[in-house]
Coordinates of C-alpha atoms in Angstrom, one line a residue:
F1 CA 2.2 24.3 13.2
G2 CA 3.8 23.1 16.4
G3 CA 5.2 20.0 17.9
E4 CA 8.3 17.8 17.9
V5 CA 9.5 14.9 15.7
R6 CA 11.8 12.3 17.3
L7 CA 13.8 9.4 15.8
G8 CA 14.9 6.8 18.3
G9 CA 14.1 9.3 21.1
T10 CA 16.2 12.0 19.6
S11 CA 14.7 15.3 18.4
L12 CA 15.2 16.0 14.7
Q13 CA 15.0 19.7 15.1
G14 CA 18.0 21.4 13.4
R15 CA 18.9 18.2 11.5
T16 CA 19.1 18.5 7.7
V17 CA 17.9 16.1 4.9
A18 CA 21.6 15.1 4.3
D19 CA 21.9 14.2 8.0
L20 CA 18.9 11.8 7.8
A21 CA 19.5 10.4 4.2
G22 CA 21.1 7.2 5.6
E23 CA 18.5 6.7 8.3
I24 CA 15.1 7.4 6.7
G25 CA 14.1 6.4 3.2
V26 CA 11.0 8.1 1.5
V27 CA 9.0 6.8 -1.5
F28 CA 6.8 9.6 -2.9
Q29 CA 3.2 9.1 -3.9
D30 CA 4.2 10.0 -7.4
F31 CA 7.2 7.6 -7.4
E32 CA 8.1 8.3 -11.0
Y33 CA 9.5 11.7 -10.0
Q34 CA 12.2 9.8 -8.1
L35 CA 13.5 8.0 -11.1
F36 CA 16.1 9.8 -13.3
S37 CA 19.0 7.5 -14.2
S38 CA 19.5 5.8 -17.6
N39 CA 19.2 2.2 -16.2
C40 CA 18.0 0.4 -13.1
A41 CA 21.5 -0.4 -11.7
L42 CA 22.6 3.3 -11.8
E43 CA 19.3 4.3 -10.2
V44 CA 19.8 2.0 -7.2
A45 CA 23.6 2.8 -7.0
F46 CA 23.0 6.6 -6.8
G47 CA 22.1 6.8 -3.1
P48 CA 24.9 4.7 -1.6
E49 CA 27.4 6.4 -3.9
N50 CA 26.5 9.7 -2.5
L51 CA 26.9 8.4 1.0
G52 CA 30.5 7.5 0.2
V53 CA 29.9 3.7 0.2
P54 CA 32.9 1.8 -1.3
P55 CA 32.3 0.6 -4.9
E56 CA 32.3 -3.2 -4.1
E57 CA 29.7 -2.6 -1.4
V58 CA 27.6 -0.5 -3.8
R59 CA 27.5 -3.3 -6.3
R60 CA 26.5 -5.8 -3.6
R61 CA 23.7 -3.4 -2.4
V62 CA 22.5 -2.9 -6.0
D63 CA 22.2 -6.7 -6.6
R64 CA 20.5 -7.3 -3.2
S65 CA 18.0 -4.4 -3.5
L66 CA 17.0 -5.4 -7.0
E67 CA 16.5 -9.0 -5.9
I68 CA 14.5 -8.1 -2.9
C69 CA 12.2 -6.0 -5.0
G70 CA 11.7 -8.6 -7.7
L71 CA 13.8 -6.8 -10.2
A72 CA 16.8 -9.2 -10.5
G73 CA 18.3 -9.1 -14.0
F74 CA 16.8 -5.6 -14.7
D75 CA 20.2 -3.9 -14.3
E76 CA 20.4 -2.5 -17.9
R77 CA 16.7 -1.8 -18.3
E78 CA 15.7 1.8 -18.7
P79 CA 13.3 2.9 -16.0
S80 CA 11.0 4.4 -18.7
T81 CA 10.4 1.0 -20.1
L82 CA 9.1 -0.5 -16.9
S83 CA 5.5 -1.0 -15.9
G84 CA 4.0 1.2 -13.1
G85 CA 4.4 -1.5 -10.5
E86 CA 8.0 -2.2 -11.6
K87 CA 8.8 1.6 -11.5
Q88 CA 7.5 1.7 -7.9
R89 CA 9.5 -1.3 -6.9
L90 CA 12.6 0.3 -8.5
A91 CA 12.0 3.5 -6.4
I92 CA 11.8 1.3 -3.3
A93 CA 15.0 -0.6 -4.3
A94 CA 16.9 2.7 -4.7
V95 CA 15.9 3.7 -1.2
L96 CA 16.7 0.3 0.3
A97 CA 20.2 0.5 -1.1
M98 CA 21.0 3.2 1.5
Q99 CA 19.9 0.7 4.2
P100 CA 17.6 3.1 6.1
R101 CA 16.3 2.3 9.5
I102 CA 12.8 3.5 8.5
L103 CA 11.0 3.4 5.2
L104 CA 8.2 5.9 4.6
L105 CA 5.7 5.4 1.8
D106 CA 3.0 8.0 0.8
E107 CA -0.1 6.3 -0.6
P108 CA 2.0 3.7 -2.4
T109 CA -1.0 1.8 -4.0
T110 CA -2.7 4.8 -5.7
D111 CA -1.6 3.9 -9.3
L112 CA -1.5 0.1 -9.0
D113 CA -4.0 -2.6 -10.1
P114 CA -5.1 -5.2 -7.5
R115 CA -2.2 -7.6 -8.4
G116 CA 0.3 -4.8 -8.1
R117 CA -1.1 -3.8 -4.7
R118 CA -0.8 -7.4 -3.5
D119 CA 2.8 -7.7 -4.7
L120 CA 3.7 -4.4 -3.1
H121 CA 2.3 -5.3 0.3
D122 CA 4.0 -8.7 0.1
L123 CA 7.2 -6.8 -0.4
L124 CA 6.6 -4.5 2.5
H125 CA 5.7 -7.4 4.7
G126 CA 9.0 -9.0 3.9
L127 CA 10.9 -5.8 4.6
R128 CA 9.3 -5.5 8.0
A129 CA 10.2 -9.1 8.8
S130 CA 13.9 -8.3 7.9
G131 CA 13.9 -5.6 10.6
C132 CA 13.2 -2.4 8.6
A133 CA 10.5 -0.2 10.1
V134 CA 7.9 0.5 7.5
L135 CA 5.4 3.4 7.8
V136 CA 2.7 3.7 5.2
A137 CA 0.3 6.6 4.8
D138 CA -2.8 5.4 2.9
A139 CA -6.5 5.9 2.6
E140 CA -7.1 2.3 1.5
S141 CA -7.8 0.1 4.4
E142 CA -8.1 -3.3 2.6
R143 CA -4.4 -4.2 2.6
L144 CA -3.4 -2.7 5.9
A145 CA -4.8 -5.7 7.9
R146 CA -1.3 -7.2 8.1
A147 CA 0.2 -4.1 9.8
D148 CA 1.4 -4.3 13.4
R149 CA -0.3 -1.0 14.3
L150 CA -2.6 1.5 12.7
L151 CA -3.0 5.2 13.4
L152 CA -6.3 6.7 12.3
L153 CA -6.1 10.4 11.7
S154 CA -9.0 12.9 11.5
G155 CA -8.8 16.7 11.5
G156 CA -5.1 16.6 12.2
R157 CA -5.4 14.5 15.3
V158 CA -5.1 10.8 16.2
A159 CA -8.7 9.4 16.2
G160 CA -7.7 5.8 16.9
S161 CA -4.6 3.7 17.5
G162 CA -4.1 0.0 17.8
P163 CA -4.0 -3.4 16.0
P164 CA -5.9 -3.7 12.7
A165 CA -8.3 -6.2 14.1
G166 CA -9.8 -3.5 16.4
L167 CA -9.7 -0.4 14.2
L168 CA -10.6 -1.9 10.8
T169 CA -13.8 -3.5 12.2
D170 CA -15.0 -0.3 13.8
V171 CA -17.2 0.8 10.8
A172 CA -18.7 3.9 12.5
L173 CA -15.2 5.2 13.4
L174 CA -13.8 4.6 10.0
E175 CA -16.7 6.3 8.3
R176 CA -16.4 9.3 10.6
C177 CA -12.8 9.6 9.5
A178 CA -13.7 9.2 5.8
V179 CA -11.9 5.9 5.5
R180 CA -13.6 3.1 3.6
P181 CA -13.9 -0.1 5.7
P182 CA -12.7 -3.4 4.2
E183 CA -15.3 -4.9 2.0
M184 CA -15.9 -8.1 4.0
V185 CA -16.2 -6.0 7.2
Q186 CA -18.9 -3.9 5.3
V187 CA -20.8 -7.0 4.3
Q188 CA -20.9 -8.3 7.9
H189 CA -21.8 -5.0 9.4
G190 CA -24.5 -4.4 6.8
L191 CA -26.1 -7.8 7.8
G192 CA -26.1 -6.9 11.5
L193 CA -23.2 -9.2 12.5
T194 CA -20.2 -8.3 14.6
P195 CA -17.5 -7.8 12.0
R196 CA -14.2 -9.5 12.0
L197 CA -11.3 -9.1 9.6
C198 CA -11.3 -11.9 7.0
G199 CA -11.1 -12.7 3.3
P200 CA -14.1 -13.6 1.1
E201 CA -13.9 -17.4 1.8
D202 CA -14.0 -17.0 5.5
C203 CA -16.7 -14.3 5.2
R204 CA -18.8 -16.8 3.3
E205 CA -18.5 -19.3 6.1
I206 CA -19.4 -16.7 8.7
L207 CA -22.6 -15.8 6.7
R208 CA -23.5 -19.5 6.3
A209 CA -23.0 -20.1 10.0
A210 CA -25.3 -17.1 10.8
G211 CA -28.0 -18.6 8.6
F212 CA -27.7 -16.4 5.5
R213 CA -28.4 -17.8 2.1
P214 CA -28.4 -16.3 -1.4
A215 CA -31.8 -15.1 -2.5
P216 CA -33.5 -17.3 -5.2
G217 CA -32.4 -16.2 -8.6
A218 CA -29.8 -13.8 -7.3
L219 CA -26.9 -15.1 -9.3
P220 CA -28.6 -14.9 -12.7
R221 CA -29.6 -11.3 -11.9
L222 CA -26.1 -10.4 -10.9
G223 CA -24.9 -12.0 -14.2
E224 CA -27.3 -9.9 -16.2
R225 CA -26.0 -6.7 -14.5
A226 CA -22.4 -7.7 -15.0
A227 CA -23.1 -8.3 -18.7
G228 CA -24.7 -4.9 -19.1
G229 CA -28.2 -6.1 -19.0
P230 CA -31.1 -4.3 -17.3
D231 CA -31.1 -4.1 -13.5
P232 CA -34.4 -5.6 -12.4
A233 CA -34.4 -3.5 -9.3
A234 CA -34.3 -0.4 -11.5
A235 CA -37.4 -1.2 -13.6
G236 CA -39.7 1.7 -13.9
T237 CA -37.1 4.1 -12.4
P238 CA -37.0 7.4 -14.4
E239 CA -33.6 8.1 -16.1
I240 CA -32.0 11.2 -14.5
F241 CA -29.0 11.7 -16.8
R242 CA -27.0 9.7 -19.3
L243 CA -23.2 9.9 -20.0
E244 CA -21.6 8.4 -23.1

């Protein structure tokens, strides 16, 4: 490996983890490994205490970090009793209490359900607005549309860089880099339209404006498939294998 990493224009070569602990916060992909204290307040206090922050300031940071992460009132809760999303927000709160300039998150939505993913990205969006630089490494493209800038990596190199509206609508580029395009972009691309980033409601209007209409009887057929009924399109298709 070769290269150089800089923070604010200064090379990090020779600097230790201890040197950077107050500047860069990291949330692991397996965030539960970061939790080890007997309650949430102690978990969040651990970082600033080790940086020598005065006790009164530590208390203020604990309260503020828990509040920012939607965990106000969780001071005495044991981390093991929290849900997956709450544990992840606790790991973020523990990092935020050290007031880092940069927050790094490694695939933060891997273990979360759709609501948890939405809540997490709302939280990250708020942190960015407060002046904290947020860097997310993720293979899921759907929630990254709110980012300021995306870097698309392939084979250890930067394959694309720019605002989400440009990169996340380039279906061919995303697929070459093994990144799944956003669902509404896939729909528009599959129908031969020039894709644009949007939600389901806006996508529906785009399809209507382009003259697309549901096929007759499509909704009942989809309902049968969702209920476990036979797929009409698969009638007469030989069964290859069955898994129970």
